[in-house]
Coordinates of C-alpha atoms in Angstrom, one line a residue:
Chain A
M1 CA 1.5 -1.2 -37.6
T2 CA -1.3 0.1 -35.5
F3 CA 0.3 3.5 -35.1
T4 CA 2.2 5.6 -37.5
L5 CA 5.9 6.3 -37.1
D6 CA 5.1 10.0 -36.6
E7 CA 2.9 9.1 -33.7
I8 CA 5.5 6.8 -32.1
Y9 CA 8.1 9.5 -32.6
E10 CA 5.9 12.2 -31.1
T11 CA 5.6 10.2 -27.9
A12 CA 9.3 9.4 -27.8
R13 CA 10.2 13.0 -28.5
M14 CA 8.1 14.5 -25.8
I15 CA 9.7 12.3 -23.2
L16 CA 13.3 12.3 -24.5
F17 CA 13.6 16.0 -25.8
E18 CA 10.8 18.0 -24.3
K19 CA 10.8 16.7 -20.6
L20 CA 7.4 15.2 -20.5
D21 CA 7.3 13.4 -17.2
I22 CA 5.0 12.5 -14.3
R23 CA 5.9 15.3 -11.9
T24 CA 4.5 13.5 -8.9
T25 CA 2.7 10.4 -7.8
T26 CA 1.2 11.3 -4.4
L27 CA -0.3 8.6 -2.3
G28 CA -3.0 10.0 0.1
I29 CA -3.1 8.0 3.3
N30 CA -5.8 8.3 6.0
I31 CA -4.2 8.3 9.5
K32 CA -7.3 8.8 11.5
D33 CA -7.2 5.1 12.3
C34 CA -3.8 5.5 13.9
V35 CA -5.0 7.7 16.7
H36 CA -4.5 6.1 20.2
S37 CA -4.7 7.6 23.7
N38 CA -1.1 6.3 24.3
F39 CA 1.0 8.7 22.4
Q40 CA 3.9 6.4 21.6
T41 CA 1.4 3.8 20.3
F42 CA -0.1 6.6 18.1
L43 CA 3.5 7.5 16.8
N44 CA 4.3 3.9 16.0
R45 CA 1.2 3.3 14.2
V46 CA 1.7 6.4 12.1
H47 CA 5.3 5.4 11.3
H48 CA 4.5 1.9 10.4
K49 CA 1.6 3.0 8.1
I50 CA 3.7 5.6 6.3
V51 CA 6.8 3.3 5.9
K52 CA 4.7 0.3 4.7
Y53 CA 2.9 2.2 2.0
G54 CA 5.7 4.5 1.2
K55 CA 7.9 1.5 0.2
V56 CA 5.3 0.0 -1.9
L57 CA 4.8 3.3 -3.7
T58 CA 8.5 3.8 -4.5
K59 CA 8.8 0.2 -5.7
K60 CA 5.8 0.1 -7.8
A61 CA 6.3 3.5 -9.3
R62 CA 9.7 2.4 -10.5
Q63 CA 8.2 -0.6 -12.4
V64 CA 5.5 1.6 -14.0
E65 CA 8.1 4.1 -15.0
I66 CA 10.1 1.5 -16.8
K67 CA 7.1 -0.1 -18.5
Y68 CA 6.0 3.2 -20.1
G69 CA 9.3 4.9 -20.4
V70 CA 7.9 8.0 -18.8
P71 CA 10.0 9.3 -15.8
I72 CA 8.2 9.6 -12.5
V73 CA 10.1 12.4 -11.0
N74 CA 8.8 12.5 -7.3
K75 CA 7.1 9.9 -5.1
R76 CA 5.3 11.6 -2.3
I77 CA 2.7 11.0 0.5
S78 CA 0.0 13.2 1.8
I79 CA -1.7 12.4 5.1
T80 CA -4.7 13.5 6.9
P81 CA -4.4 17.1 8.2
I82 CA -2.4 16.6 11.4
S83 CA -4.5 19.0 13.4
L84 CA -7.5 16.6 13.0
V85 CA -5.8 13.8 14.6
M86 CA -3.8 15.6 17.3
E87 CA -6.7 17.3 19.1
T88 CA -6.3 15.1 22.2
H89 CA -2.6 15.3 22.1
A90 CA -2.3 19.0 21.6
K91 CA 1.1 19.9 23.2
T92 CA 4.0 21.6 21.5
K93 CA 6.2 18.7 22.4
K94 CA 3.9 16.2 21.0
F95 CA 3.5 18.1 17.7
L96 CA 7.3 18.1 17.5
Q97 CA 7.6 14.4 18.1
M98 CA 4.9 13.6 15.6
A99 CA 6.8 15.7 13.0
K100 CA 10.1 13.9 13.6
T101 CA 8.2 10.5 13.4
I102 CA 6.8 11.5 10.0
D103 CA 10.0 12.9 8.8
N104 CA 11.9 9.8 9.7
A105 CA 9.2 7.6 8.2
A106 CA 9.4 9.5 4.9
K107 CA 13.1 9.1 4.8
E108 CA 12.9 5.4 5.6
S109 CA 10.6 4.7 2.6
G110 CA 12.4 7.0 0.1
I111 CA 9.8 9.7 0.0
D112 CA 11.3 13.2 -0.5
Y113 CA 8.3 15.2 0.8
I114 CA 5.3 14.3 3.0
G115 CA 2.4 16.7 3.1
G116 CA -0.4 17.4 5.5
F117 CA 1.3 18.8 8.7
G118 CA -1.2 21.6 8.7
A119 CA -4.7 22.8 9.6
L120 CA -8.0 23.8 8.1
V121 CA -8.8 27.0 9.8
H122 CA -11.0 28.7 7.2
K123 CA -13.8 29.6 9.6
G124 CA -12.0 29.7 13.0
I125 CA -9.0 28.3 14.9
T126 CA -9.3 25.6 17.7
N127 CA -7.0 25.6 20.6
A128 CA -5.1 22.6 19.2
E129 CA -4.7 24.3 15.9
K130 CA -3.3 27.4 17.5
I131 CA -0.6 25.3 19.3
L132 CA 0.2 23.5 16.0
I133 CA 0.5 26.7 14.0
R134 CA 2.6 28.3 16.6
C135 CA 5.2 25.5 16.6
L136 CA 5.3 25.3 12.8
P137 CA 8.6 27.5 12.6
E138 CA 10.3 24.9 14.9
I139 CA 9.0 21.9 12.8
L140 CA 10.0 23.4 9.5
A141 CA 13.4 24.3 10.7
S142 CA 14.0 20.9 12.5
T143 CA 12.6 18.5 9.8
E144 CA 13.7 17.9 6.3
R145 CA 10.7 16.4 4.4
V146 CA 7.6 17.5 6.3
C147 CA 5.5 20.0 4.4
S148 CA 2.8 22.2 6.0
F149 CA -0.2 24.2 5.0
I150 CA -2.9 26.5 6.4
N151 CA -6.2 26.8 4.8
A152 CA -7.1 30.3 5.9
G153 CA -10.3 30.8 4.0
S154 CA -13.1 29.5 1.7
T155 CA -15.6 31.0 -0.5
N156 CA -18.3 29.5 1.6
S157 CA -16.9 30.7 5.0
G158 CA -15.0 33.8 4.2
L159 CA -11.4 34.7 5.0
N160 CA -10.1 34.2 8.5
I161 CA -7.8 37.3 8.9
D162 CA -6.7 36.1 12.4
A163 CA -5.2 33.1 10.7
V164 CA -3.6 35.2 8.0
N165 CA -2.0 37.5 10.6
I166 CA -0.6 34.5 12.4
A167 CA 0.6 33.1 9.0
G168 CA 2.7 36.3 8.5
E169 CA 4.2 36.0 11.9
I170 CA 5.2 32.4 11.7
L171 CA 6.6 32.8 8.1
F172 CA 8.7 35.6 9.4
E173 CA 9.9 33.4 12.3
T174 CA 10.4 30.4 10.1
A175 CA 12.5 32.5 7.8
H176 CA 14.8 33.5 10.6
K177 CA 15.3 30.0 11.7
T178 CA 16.4 28.5 8.4
K179 CA 19.1 29.2 5.8
N180 CA 18.0 31.7 3.2
G181 CA 14.6 31.3 4.8
S182 CA 14.2 27.9 3.0
G183 CA 11.8 26.5 5.7
C184 CA 9.2 28.8 4.2
T185 CA 9.4 26.7 0.9
K186 CA 7.6 24.0 2.9
L187 CA 4.6 26.1 3.9
V188 CA 1.6 27.0 1.8
V189 CA -1.1 29.3 2.9
F190 CA -4.4 28.5 1.0
V191 CA -8.0 29.4 0.4
N192 CA -10.4 26.8 -1.0
A193 CA -7.5 24.2 -0.6
P194 CA -8.4 21.0 -2.6
E195 CA -8.4 17.8 -0.6
D196 CA -6.7 15.8 -3.3
N197 CA -3.9 18.0 -4.5
P198 CA -0.9 15.8 -5.3
F199 CA 1.5 18.8 -5.4
M200 CA 3.8 19.8 -2.5
A201 CA 4.1 21.7 -0.4
G202 CA 0.4 22.1 0.0
A203 CA -0.7 18.4 -0.4
F204 CA -2.9 16.8 2.2
H205 CA -5.3 13.8 2.3
G206 CA -8.7 15.7 3.1
P207 CA -11.1 14.5 5.6
G208 CA -13.6 13.7 2.7
E209 CA -11.1 11.2 1.1
P210 CA -11.2 7.4 1.4
D211 CA -8.5 5.3 3.3
F212 CA -6.1 5.8 0.3
S213 CA -6.0 7.7 -2.8
L214 CA -3.4 7.8 -5.5
N215 CA -3.1 11.2 -7.2
I216 CA -1.0 12.0 -10.2
G217 CA 0.5 15.4 -11.2
I218 CA 1.6 15.6 -14.8
S219 CA 4.2 18.0 -16.1
G220 CA 4.8 19.1 -19.7
P221 CA 5.7 22.9 -20.1
G222 CA 8.4 21.7 -22.5
V223 CA 6.0 19.8 -24.6
V224 CA 3.5 22.8 -24.8
R225 CA 6.3 25.3 -25.7
S226 CA 7.6 23.1 -28.3
V227 CA 4.2 22.9 -30.1
V228 CA 3.7 26.6 -29.7
E229 CA 7.1 27.3 -31.3
K230 CA 6.2 25.0 -34.2
N231 CA 3.2 27.2 -34.9
P232 CA 4.6 30.8 -34.8
D233 CA 2.0 32.4 -37.0
C234 CA -1.3 30.8 -36.3
D235 CA -4.1 32.9 -34.9
I236 CA -5.2 32.8 -31.2
T237 CA -8.1 30.4 -31.8
Q238 CA -5.7 27.9 -33.5
L239 CA -3.1 28.5 -30.8
A240 CA -5.7 27.5 -28.1
E241 CA -6.6 24.4 -30.3
I242 CA -3.0 23.1 -30.6
I243 CA -2.4 23.5 -26.9
K244 CA -5.6 21.7 -26.2
R245 CA -4.7 18.7 -28.4
T246 CA -1.3 18.5 -26.8
V247 CA -2.4 18.7 -23.2
F248 CA -5.2 15.9 -24.0
K249 CA -2.3 13.6 -24.9
I250 CA 0.0 14.3 -22.0
T251 CA -3.1 13.9 -19.6
R252 CA -4.0 10.6 -21.1
A253 CA -0.4 9.4 -20.4
G254 CA -0.9 10.6 -16.8
E255 CA -4.2 8.9 -16.5
L256 CA -2.8 5.6 -17.7
I257 CA 0.2 5.6 -15.4
G258 CA -2.0 6.8 -12.3
R259 CA -4.6 4.2 -12.9
E260 CA -2.1 1.3 -13.3
L261 CA 0.1 2.5 -10.3
A262 CA -3.1 2.6 -8.2
N263 CA -4.0 -0.9 -9.3
D264 CA -0.5 -2.3 -8.7
I265 CA -0.5 -0.8 -5.2
G266 CA -4.0 -2.0 -4.5
V267 CA -5.5 1.4 -3.7
P268 CA -8.2 3.6 -5.4
F269 CA -7.1 5.9 -8.1
G270 CA -7.9 9.5 -7.2
I271 CA -7.2 12.3 -9.6
V272 CA -5.0 13.7 -12.4
D273 CA -3.9 17.2 -11.7
I274 CA -3.4 18.7 -15.1
S275 CA -1.3 21.8 -13.8
L276 CA 1.6 22.6 -16.0
A277 CA 4.6 22.3 -13.5
P278 CA 7.8 23.9 -14.4
T279 CA 11.3 23.1 -13.1
P280 CA 14.5 25.3 -13.2
L281 CA 15.8 23.0 -16.0
P282 CA 16.4 24.7 -19.3
G283 CA 13.2 24.5 -21.5
D284 CA 10.9 23.4 -18.7
S285 CA 9.4 26.8 -18.1
V286 CA 5.8 28.1 -18.1
A287 CA 7.2 31.6 -18.7
Q288 CA 8.9 30.4 -21.9
I289 CA 5.5 29.1 -23.3
I290 CA 4.1 32.8 -22.8
E291 CA 7.2 34.2 -24.5
A292 CA 6.8 31.5 -27.4
F293 CA 3.3 33.0 -27.8
G294 CA 5.0 36.2 -29.0
I295 CA 5.5 38.3 -25.8
E296 CA 9.1 39.6 -25.2
K297 CA 9.3 38.7 -21.5
I298 CA 6.6 37.4 -19.1
G299 CA 5.3 40.4 -17.2
A300 CA 4.9 42.5 -20.3
H301 CA 1.4 43.9 -20.9
G302 CA -0.5 41.0 -22.5
S303 CA 1.0 38.4 -20.1
T304 CA -2.2 38.0 -18.1
F305 CA -4.2 37.5 -21.2
A306 CA -1.6 35.0 -22.4
I307 CA -1.9 33.0 -19.2
A308 CA -5.7 33.0 -19.3
L309 CA -5.6 31.6 -22.9
L310 CA -3.0 29.0 -21.9
M311 CA -5.0 28.0 -18.8
D312 CA -8.3 27.6 -20.6
A313 CA -6.8 25.5 -23.3
V314 CA -5.0 23.3 -20.7
K315 CA -8.2 22.8 -18.8
K316 CA -10.3 21.8 -21.9
G317 CA -7.6 19.4 -23.2
G318 CA -7.2 17.9 -19.7
A319 CA -10.9 17.6 -19.0
M320 CA -11.5 15.7 -22.3
A321 CA -8.7 13.3 -21.5
S322 CA -9.5 12.4 -18.0
G323 CA -12.7 11.7 -16.1
N324 CA -10.8 12.3 -12.8
V325 CA -9.3 15.7 -13.2
G326 CA -8.8 17.3 -9.8
G327 CA -6.3 18.8 -7.4
L328 CA -5.4 22.4 -8.3
S329 CA -5.4 21.8 -12.2
G330 CA -4.3 25.3 -12.9
T331 CA -0.8 26.3 -14.1
F332 CA 2.0 26.8 -11.7
I333 CA 4.0 30.0 -12.1
P334 CA 6.6 29.6 -9.2
V335 CA 9.2 32.2 -9.6
S336 CA 12.3 30.5 -8.3
E337 CA 11.4 27.1 -9.8
D338 CA 10.9 28.5 -13.3
A339 CA 14.0 29.9 -14.9
G340 CA 12.0 32.0 -17.3
M341 CA 10.1 33.6 -14.4
A342 CA 13.3 34.3 -12.4
E343 CA 14.9 35.9 -15.4
A344 CA 11.9 38.2 -16.0
V345 CA 12.3 39.4 -12.4
E346 CA 16.0 39.9 -12.9
K347 CA 15.3 42.0 -16.1
G348 CA 12.7 44.1 -14.3
A349 CA 9.9 42.8 -16.4
L350 CA 8.0 41.0 -13.7
T351 CA 6.9 42.5 -10.3
L352 CA 4.9 41.2 -7.4
E353 CA 1.8 43.1 -8.5
K354 CA 1.9 41.5 -12.0
I355 CA 2.1 38.0 -10.4
E356 CA -0.8 39.0 -8.3
S357 CA -2.8 39.7 -11.5
F358 CA -1.8 36.4 -12.9
T359 CA -3.4 34.9 -9.8
S360 CA -6.8 35.9 -11.1
V361 CA -6.5 33.8 -14.3
C362 CA -4.6 30.8 -12.9
S363 CA -4.3 29.0 -9.6
V364 CA -1.6 29.2 -6.8
G365 CA -0.8 32.8 -6.7
L366 CA 2.5 34.0 -5.3
D367 CA 4.4 30.9 -5.4
M368 CA 8.2 30.6 -4.5
V369 CA 8.5 34.2 -4.2
A370 CA 11.6 35.5 -2.3
I371 CA 11.1 38.9 -0.5
P372 CA 13.4 41.0 1.6
G373 CA 14.1 39.4 5.0
D374 CA 13.3 42.5 6.8
T375 CA 9.8 42.7 5.5
P376 CA 7.6 43.0 8.7
P377 CA 5.2 40.2 9.5
E378 CA 2.1 42.5 9.0
I379 CA 3.2 43.3 5.4
I380 CA 3.7 39.6 4.7
S381 CA 0.2 39.0 6.1
A382 CA -1.3 41.9 3.8
I383 CA 0.5 40.3 0.7
I384 CA -1.1 36.9 1.7
A385 CA -4.6 38.6 2.2
D386 CA -4.4 40.2 -1.3
I387 CA -3.9 36.8 -3.0
L388 CA -6.3 34.9 -0.9
A389 CA -9.1 37.5 -1.4
I390 CA -8.8 36.8 -5.2
G391 CA -9.6 33.1 -4.5
I392 CA -12.5 33.9 -2.1
I393 CA -14.3 36.2 -4.5
N394 CA -13.7 34.3 -7.6
N395 CA -14.5 30.9 -5.9
K396 CA -11.2 29.3 -6.8
T397 CA -8.2 28.0 -5.1
T398 CA -5.3 30.6 -4.5
A399 CA -2.3 30.2 -2.4
T400 CA 1.0 31.8 -1.3
R401 CA 4.4 30.4 -0.8
I402 CA 6.4 33.5 0.3
I403 CA 10.0 33.3 1.5
P404 CA 11.5 36.2 3.4
V405 CA 15.2 35.8 3.0
P406 CA 17.1 37.0 6.0
G407 CA 19.9 39.5 5.3
K408 CA 18.8 40.0 1.7
K409 CA 17.5 43.0 0.0
A410 CA 15.5 43.5 -3.2
G411 CA 17.5 42.6 -6.3
E412 CA 20.0 40.4 -4.5
K413 CA 20.1 36.7 -5.6
V414 CA 19.0 33.8 -3.5
F415 CA 19.8 30.1 -4.3
F416 CA 17.5 27.5 -2.9
G417 CA 19.2 24.6 -4.7
G418 CA 17.8 21.6 -6.7
L419 CA 14.3 21.9 -8.0
L420 CA 13.6 24.9 -5.9
G421 CA 15.9 26.9 -8.1
E422 CA 17.1 30.5 -7.7
M423 CA 15.8 34.0 -8.1
P424 CA 16.5 37.8 -7.2
V425 CA 14.7 38.9 -4.1
M426 CA 11.5 40.8 -5.1
E427 CA 10.7 44.3 -4.1
V428 CA 7.9 44.7 -1.7
K429 CA 6.2 48.1 -0.9
K430 CA 6.9 49.3 2.5
L431 CA 3.7 51.3 3.0
S432 CA 1.9 49.9 6.0
S433 CA -1.5 48.2 6.1
S434 CA -1.0 47.0 9.7
K435 CA -3.9 49.1 11.1
F436 CA -6.4 47.5 8.8
M437 CA -4.9 43.9 9.3
K438 CA -4.8 44.2 13.0
R439 CA -8.6 44.7 13.1
G440 CA -8.5 40.9 12.8
G441 CA -11.8 38.9 12.6
R442 CA -13.2 37.3 9.5
M443 CA -14.1 38.6 6.1
P444 CA -17.6 37.4 5.6
S445 CA -18.3 34.9 2.8
P446 CA -19.0 36.8 -0.4
L447 CA -22.3 37.0 -2.2
I448 CA -21.1 34.4 -4.7
A449 CA -21.4 31.7 -1.8
L450 CA -25.1 32.1 -1.5
K451 CA -25.9 29.6 -4.2
N452 CA -28.4 27.3 -2.6
Chain B
M1 CA -3.0 -16.5 -25.8
E2 CA -3.2 -12.7 -26.2
K3 CA -0.1 -10.8 -27.3
E4 CA 1.7 -8.4 -25.1
L5 CA 3.1 -5.7 -27.4
I6 CA 5.8 -3.2 -26.9
F7 CA 7.4 -0.6 -29.1
I8 CA 11.0 -0.1 -29.4
T9 CA 11.8 3.2 -30.8
V10 CA 15.3 3.9 -32.2
I11 CA 16.5 7.4 -32.9
G12 CA 19.9 8.5 -34.3
R13 CA 22.1 8.5 -37.3
D14 CA 21.5 5.7 -39.8
R15 CA 24.2 3.1 -40.0
K16 CA 24.9 -0.5 -40.8
G17 CA 23.8 -3.3 -38.4
I18 CA 21.1 -1.4 -36.4
V19 CA 18.2 -3.8 -37.2
A20 CA 20.6 -6.9 -37.1
S21 CA 21.9 -5.9 -33.5
I22 CA 18.5 -5.3 -32.2
S23 CA 17.0 -8.4 -33.8
N24 CA 19.8 -10.6 -32.4
L25 CA 19.2 -9.3 -29.0
L26 CA 15.5 -9.9 -29.2
Y27 CA 15.9 -13.4 -30.8
R28 CA 18.2 -14.5 -28.0
R29 CA 15.3 -13.6 -25.5
N30 CA 12.7 -15.5 -27.5
L31 CA 11.0 -12.4 -28.6
N32 CA 9.1 -12.1 -31.9
I33 CA 9.3 -8.9 -34.1
E34 CA 5.7 -8.3 -35.4
D35 CA 6.4 -5.1 -37.5
I36 CA 9.1 -2.6 -38.3
V37 CA 8.8 0.9 -39.8
Q38 CA 11.5 3.4 -40.4
K39 CA 12.0 6.8 -42.1
I40 CA 14.0 10.0 -41.8
I41 CA 12.2 12.6 -39.5
K42 CA 14.0 16.0 -39.4
D43 CA 17.5 14.6 -40.2
Y44 CA 17.0 11.8 -37.6
F45 CA 16.7 8.1 -38.5
V46 CA 13.8 6.9 -36.6
M47 CA 12.7 3.3 -36.5
A48 CA 9.9 1.6 -34.5
M49 CA 9.7 -2.1 -33.8
L50 CA 6.6 -3.7 -32.6
V51 CA 7.6 -6.7 -30.4
D52 CA 5.5 -9.4 -28.7
I53 CA 6.9 -10.0 -25.3
K54 CA 4.4 -12.7 -24.1
D55 CA 7.1 -15.5 -24.4
S56 CA 9.9 -13.3 -23.1
K57 CA 12.7 -15.1 -21.1
C58 CA 13.5 -11.9 -19.3
S59 CA 11.8 -9.2 -17.3
F60 CA 10.6 -6.0 -18.9
E61 CA 13.0 -4.1 -16.8
K62 CA 16.0 -6.3 -17.9
L63 CA 15.0 -6.2 -21.5
S64 CA 14.7 -2.4 -21.5
K65 CA 18.0 -2.0 -19.8
D66 CA 19.8 -4.3 -22.3
L67 CA 18.3 -2.4 -25.2
V68 CA 19.1 1.1 -23.8
E69 CA 22.8 -0.1 -23.3
L70 CA 22.9 -1.5 -26.8
G71 CA 21.7 1.8 -28.0
K72 CA 24.5 3.7 -26.0
R73 CA 27.2 1.3 -27.5
M74 CA 25.8 2.1 -31.0
N75 CA 25.4 5.8 -30.4
L76 CA 21.7 5.6 -30.7
I77 CA 18.7 6.6 -28.5
I78 CA 16.5 3.5 -27.8
Q79 CA 13.2 3.8 -25.9
V80 CA 11.2 0.9 -24.9
Q81 CA 7.5 1.4 -24.0
H82 CA 4.5 -0.7 -23.6
E83 CA 1.9 -0.4 -26.3
N84 CA -0.8 1.0 -24.0
I85 CA 0.8 4.4 -23.7
F86 CA 0.4 4.9 -27.5
K87 CA -3.2 3.7 -27.4
M88 CA -4.0 6.2 -24.7
M89 CA -2.1 9.1 -26.3
H90 CA -3.1 8.6 -29.9
R91 CA -6.5 6.9 -29.9
I92 CA -9.7 7.9 -28.3

């Protein structure tokens, strides 16, 4: 036998009992070649291209899933940022038509989410981008699968506060157009957004990408938690080592599946995103990894250090396993999507400010965070600005997915359903920063950007 | 011709007829068992069969489905995976 039974059992156990899966296979599709002066022709081309490749993706992913016995949970598509292809058709009505077309194409091809209906406005906003962003509330409320993003800053260009101010307003508006503010779960506000991120809602097929790119997002919080629990007394150095070894193995599985799927579809393989991605299912929680380290509840003092340790070990294991690590490759700590995080909020262990500090040592930031529905847009913008500033100064991706929940106050529970999970609404400080935020303009790029 | 190897992993309570039932299913599909190992890991009976599917009379999907169903009937978990995943995860 070329492998020991323990090795074979380890792989089987990870999949069967510890929820190892491929969280997403996301096919990036360039739609710049679909642009046409006749808008109906443009729509037809976009629809045709998405349906054609979406169907191939879902079919081939199923075959690879069976061959390796590893579930591929989500099959998704990301497209060229829509603002880039709609400049000559920049009318509210046309943006709505395009969103409906993309939504229908995703539905027809069995794709649950399609990303890219957003804009890169890190230095400034064009007229077309302004129109697009202003109609996002209507789009997020009237479509089911379309996901949107706004890249509001980058380390090289600074932070576009005008865009952040608009983001607060449209989140407020979107929340009040959708049940429990759920439209906001489909909108990510970034800085330093990666062009090859496979994870929704912020995935888009960046302008620097080829015609197609197949990107993989692996999962595995359950696998990491299990190995941590099996080593309750080892020291911190050893703890980092065992996590690194485990992440190496799961990333290798992701690399194999990604390469084979890309080959079967006939498109280039892009990247493996090594982010640990939790779900609300029991045991599939990043918070529970931190708690298995020996922390009573995530949010306790020591949690930021614990996430930093976890993140570093994940990156080292993942980077050794794949030559194509990319995307966000951090650790997701969405609150409603991680039962351990939601429980920590409920018990009073985890506050908005503590998650903000986590952002400095992992990616994403305030992800799937429900806040009171009456939070004014300028306070939402200020919360976003805090998270994005961490990304700008530290030369990394940070993002927010904040959900104001209409009619709910801090402490009341909100159910988003399915993989989006549930959580208590989190408390937000009511002190105003609006005079500062209303100054508008752009925070200049930081000194760290002057590298040449 | 090069072999195409898969691993069939069986997890559950030890009982009579496990090897016989699986071997019979494989024989009917013209598949050769290359190797078998088994032991008790943490109270579980764990067995792995290495099988060459190069001459298989049915698709991987059908074979996998039949084996998983056989497992359900015998109260066992049966996992079918191509050898490549073990190569990637356990060998550099």
